[in-house]
CSV table of C-alpha atoms in Angstrom, one decimal:
chain,number,residue,atom,x,y,z
A,1,MET,CA,-4.8,-22.4,12.0
A,2,ILE,CA,-3.4,-19.5,10.0
A,3,LYS,CA,-2.4,-20.4,6.4
A,4,ASN,CA,-2.7,-17.0,4.7
A,5,ILE,CA,-1.0,-13.7,5.7
A,6,ILE,CA,-2.6,-10.5,4.2
A,7,PHE,CA,-0.5,-7.3,4.0
A,8,ASP,CA,-1.5,-3.7,3.6
A,9,PHE,CA,1.3,-1.8,1.8
A,10,GLY,CA,1.5,1.8,3.0
A,11,ASN,CA,3.5,2.0,6.3
A,12,VAL,CA,3.6,-1.8,6.5
A,13,VAL,CA,5.7,-3.0,3.5
A,14,ILE,CA,6.7,0.5,2.4
A,15,ARG,CA,7.4,3.7,4.3
A,16,TRP,CA,4.7,6.2,3.2
A,17,ASP,CA,6.2,9.6,3.9
A,18,THR,CA,5.5,12.1,1.1
A,19,ASP,CA,8.0,14.7,2.5
A,20,ALA,CA,10.8,12.2,2.3
A,21,LEU,CA,9.7,11.1,-1.1
A,22,LEU,CA,9.5,14.6,-2.5
A,23,LYS,CA,12.9,15.5,-1.1
A,24,LYS,CA,14.4,13.0,-3.5
A,25,TYR,CA,13.5,15.5,-6.3
A,26,SER,CA,15.8,18.2,-4.9
A,27,LEU,CA,12.9,20.7,-4.4
A,28,ASP,CA,13.1,23.9,-2.4
A,29,ASP,CA,10.8,24.1,0.6
A,30,ALA,CA,8.1,26.2,-1.0
A,31,THR,CA,7.9,24.0,-4.1
A,32,LEU,CA,7.8,20.8,-2.0
A,33,LYS,CA,5.0,22.2,0.1
A,34,CYS,CA,3.0,23.2,-3.0
A,35,LEU,CA,3.4,19.9,-4.8
A,36,LYS,CA,2.7,17.9,-1.7
A,37,GLU,CA,-0.7,19.7,-1.3
A,38,VAL,CA,-1.6,19.7,-5.0
A,39,ILE,CA,-0.7,16.0,-5.6
A,40,PHE,CA,-0.5,13.8,-2.5
A,41,GLU,CA,-3.0,15.7,-0.3
A,42,SER,CA,-5.6,16.1,-3.0
A,43,GLU,CA,-9.0,14.7,-3.6
A,44,GLU,CA,-7.8,13.5,-7.0
A,45,TRP,CA,-5.1,11.3,-5.3
A,46,LEU,CA,-7.9,9.6,-3.3
A,47,GLN,CA,-9.9,9.2,-6.6
A,48,MET,CA,-6.9,7.4,-8.1
A,49,ASP,CA,-6.9,5.0,-5.1
A,50,SER,CA,-10.6,4.4,-5.5
A,51,GLY,CA,-10.4,3.9,-9.3
A,52,LEU,CA,-12.3,7.0,-10.3
A,53,LEU,CA,-9.3,8.6,-12.0
A,54,ASN,CA,-6.3,7.2,-13.8
A,55,ALA,CA,-2.8,8.6,-13.4
A,56,LYS,CA,-2.9,10.6,-16.7
A,57,GLN,CA,-6.2,12.2,-15.8
A,58,ALA,CA,-5.0,13.1,-12.4
A,59,GLU,CA,-1.7,14.5,-13.8
A,60,ARG,CA,-3.6,16.9,-16.1
A,61,ILE,CA,-5.7,18.2,-13.1
A,62,PHE,CA,-2.5,18.6,-11.0
A,63,GLN,CA,-0.9,20.6,-13.7
A,64,SER,CA,-3.9,22.9,-14.0
A,65,LYS,CA,-3.4,23.8,-10.3
A,66,VAL,CA,0.3,24.8,-10.3
A,67,PRO,CA,2.2,27.7,-11.9
A,68,TYR,CA,3.6,27.1,-15.4
A,69,PRO,CA,7.2,26.5,-14.2
A,70,LEU,CA,6.0,23.5,-12.1
A,71,LYS,CA,4.0,21.7,-14.8
A,72,ASP,CA,7.0,19.7,-15.9
A,73,GLN,CA,7.8,18.9,-12.3
A,74,VAL,CA,4.3,17.5,-11.8
A,75,SER,CA,4.8,15.3,-14.8
A,76,GLU,CA,8.1,14.0,-13.6
A,77,ILE,CA,6.7,13.2,-10.2
A,78,MET,CA,3.7,11.4,-11.6
A,79,CYS,CA,5.9,9.3,-13.8
A,80,THR,CA,8.4,8.3,-11.2
A,81,TRP,CA,7.1,8.8,-7.6
A,82,PHE,CA,6.5,5.0,-7.0
A,83,GLU,CA,10.2,4.3,-7.8
A,84,LYS,CA,11.2,6.6,-4.9
A,85,VAL,CA,9.2,4.8,-2.3
A,86,GLU,CA,11.4,3.1,0.4
A,87,PHE,CA,10.6,-0.5,1.5
A,88,HIS,CA,10.7,-1.5,5.1
A,89,LYS,CA,13.6,-4.1,5.0
A,90,ASP,CA,12.5,-5.8,8.2
A,91,THR,CA,9.0,-6.3,6.9
A,92,CYS,CA,10.3,-7.6,3.6
A,93,ASP,CA,12.5,-10.0,5.4
A,94,LEU,CA,9.5,-11.3,7.3
A,95,ILE,CA,7.6,-11.8,4.1
A,96,ARG,CA,10.4,-13.9,2.6
A,97,LYS,CA,10.7,-15.9,5.9
A,98,TRP,CA,7.0,-16.6,6.2
A,99,LYS,CA,6.8,-17.5,2.5
A,100,LYS,CA,9.6,-20.0,3.0
A,101,HIS,CA,7.7,-21.5,6.0
A,102,GLY,CA,4.7,-22.3,3.7
A,103,TYR,CA,2.3,-19.4,4.3
A,104,LYS,CA,0.5,-17.9,1.4
A,105,ILE,CA,1.1,-14.2,1.1
A,106,TYR,CA,-1.5,-11.7,-0.2
A,107,CYS,CA,-1.9,-8.0,-0.5
A,108,LEU,CA,-5.0,-6.0,0.4
A,109,SER,CA,-4.3,-2.3,-0.2
A,110,ASN,CA,-5.9,1.0,-0.8
A,111,THR,CA,-3.7,2.1,-3.7
A,112,ASN,CA,-3.7,3.1,-7.3
A,113,ILE,CA,-3.0,1.1,-10.4
A,114,GLN,CA,0.3,2.9,-11.0
A,115,PHE,CA,1.8,1.6,-7.7
A,116,TYR,CA,0.2,-1.8,-8.1
A,117,GLU,CA,1.9,-2.3,-11.5
A,118,TYR,CA,5.2,-1.3,-10.0
A,119,ILE,CA,5.0,-3.3,-6.8
A,120,LYS,CA,3.9,-6.6,-8.4
A,121,LYS,CA,7.1,-6.6,-10.5
A,122,SER,CA,9.4,-5.6,-7.6
A,123,ASP,CA,11.8,-7.8,-5.7
A,124,ILE,CA,9.2,-8.3,-2.9
A,125,GLY,CA,6.2,-8.4,-5.2
A,126,ILE,CA,7.2,-11.8,-6.5
A,127,TYR,CA,6.6,-13.3,-3.0
A,128,PHE,CA,2.9,-12.5,-3.2
A,129,ASP,CA,0.3,-15.1,-4.2
A,130,GLY,CA,-2.2,-12.4,-5.1
A,131,PHE,CA,-3.3,-8.8,-4.9
A,132,VAL,CA,-6.6,-7.1,-4.2
A,133,ILE,CA,-6.2,-3.4,-4.9
A,134,SER,CA,-8.8,-0.7,-4.2
A,135,ALA,CA,-8.4,1.1,-7.6
A,136,ALA,CA,-9.0,-2.2,-9.5
A,137,GLU,CA,-11.9,-3.3,-7.4
A,138,LYS,CA,-13.4,0.3,-7.0
A,139,LEU,CA,-13.8,-0.5,-3.3
A,140,MET,CA,-11.8,0.9,-0.4
A,141,LYS,CA,-11.0,-0.5,3.1
A,142,PRO,CA,-12.6,-0.5,5.6
A,143,ASP,CA,-15.6,-1.4,3.3
A,144,LYS,CA,-16.3,-5.0,4.2
A,145,GLU,CA,-17.0,-5.8,0.6
A,146,ILE,CA,-13.4,-5.5,-0.4
A,147,PHE,CA,-12.5,-8.1,2.2
A,148,GLU,CA,-15.2,-10.4,0.8
A,149,ARG,CA,-13.7,-9.8,-2.6
A,150,LEU,CA,-10.3,-11.0,-1.4
A,151,PHE,CA,-11.8,-14.2,0.1
A,152,GLU,CA,-13.8,-14.9,-3.1
A,153,LYS,CA,-11.0,-14.1,-5.6
A,154,PHE,CA,-8.5,-16.5,-3.9
A,155,SER,CA,-10.9,-19.0,-2.3
A,156,LEU,CA,-9.7,-18.1,1.2
A,157,ASN,CA,-11.3,-19.1,4.5
A,158,ALA,CA,-11.4,-16.0,6.6
A,159,SER,CA,-10.6,-17.9,9.8
A,160,GLU,CA,-7.3,-19.0,8.2
A,161,CYS,CA,-6.2,-15.4,7.4
A,162,PHE,CA,-4.0,-13.1,9.4
A,163,PHE,CA,-4.4,-9.4,8.3
A,164,ILE,CA,-1.7,-6.8,8.9
A,165,ASP,CA,-2.6,-3.1,8.4
A,166,ASP,CA,-1.4,0.1,10.0
A,167,THR,CA,-4.9,1.5,10.4
A,168,LYS,CA,-6.9,0.3,13.4
A,169,GLU,CA,-10.2,0.9,11.6
A,170,ASN,CA,-9.2,-1.4,8.8
A,171,VAL,CA,-8.0,-4.2,11.2
A,172,ILE,CA,-11.3,-4.0,13.0
A,173,ALA,CA,-13.2,-4.4,9.7
A,174,GLY,CA,-11.1,-7.4,8.9
A,175,ARG,CA,-11.8,-9.0,12.2
A,176,GLU,CA,-15.5,-8.4,11.7
A,177,CYS,CA,-15.1,-10.4,8.5
A,178,GLY,CA,-13.6,-13.3,10.4
A,179,MET,CA,-9.9,-12.7,10.1
A,180,SER,CA,-7.3,-12.4,12.8
A,181,GLY,CA,-5.7,-9.0,12.7
A,182,PHE,CA,-2.7,-6.9,13.8
A,183,VAL,CA,-2.4,-3.1,13.9
A,184,PHE,CA,1.1,-2.6,12.5
A,185,ASP,CA,3.9,-0.4,13.6
A,186,ILE,CA,7.5,-1.0,12.4
A,187,ALA,CA,8.6,-0.9,16.1
A,188,ARG,CA,6.2,-3.9,16.9
A,189,LEU,CA,7.8,-6.5,14.6
A,190,GLN,CA,8.7,-8.9,17.5
A,191,GLU,CA,5.2,-8.6,18.8
A,192,LEU,CA,3.8,-9.3,15.4
A,193,GLU,CA,5.9,-12.5,15.1
A,194,ARG,CA,4.8,-13.7,18.5
A,195,GLU,CA,1.2,-13.2,17.7
A,196,LEU,CA,1.4,-15.1,14.5
A,197,ARG,CA,3.2,-18.0,16.3
A,198,CYS,CA,0.4,-18.1,18.9
A,199,LEU,CA,-2.2,-18.3,16.1
A,200,SER,CA,-0.5,-20.9,13.9
């Protein structure tokens, strides 16, 4: 019987589209392309997610890679990008609904401390019973150790957990750790609800 629902964040609870995000800064196409590559497609961004760099350290590296006129733009983006992220309303509605029905709601996400601090205080963050974040644990999905960390931290029985992630490899890893899992796509919400009903 499923008692706990475990959510990834990127492209599950939020829309992770760096082009759309950067367009909110009113950048010309060349600047958008440059900053997307330097910031969001960088090795340093992954190092923030894995807990090897903090946001200030990464910001200094990003600034060293851009022309002088863009240094202030880098700083602005690094201080505000997480506020520009769009939430999937339908997913958030499901979270509220499932919480009301008595499920425990948890997050298991490859993300950095900056976004974690923002999301846990957000309107949807208050519905979560706990978070396991790659940057804090210095572990990344699909490493099975991060799943075990989730179970241990919140005293969860894997067979009572339903894991939702947009990456097939991560869902497979979760299943191998004993959870039920669903590869998420925003177009598959009805299918997701049906599957949970079948397992509960």
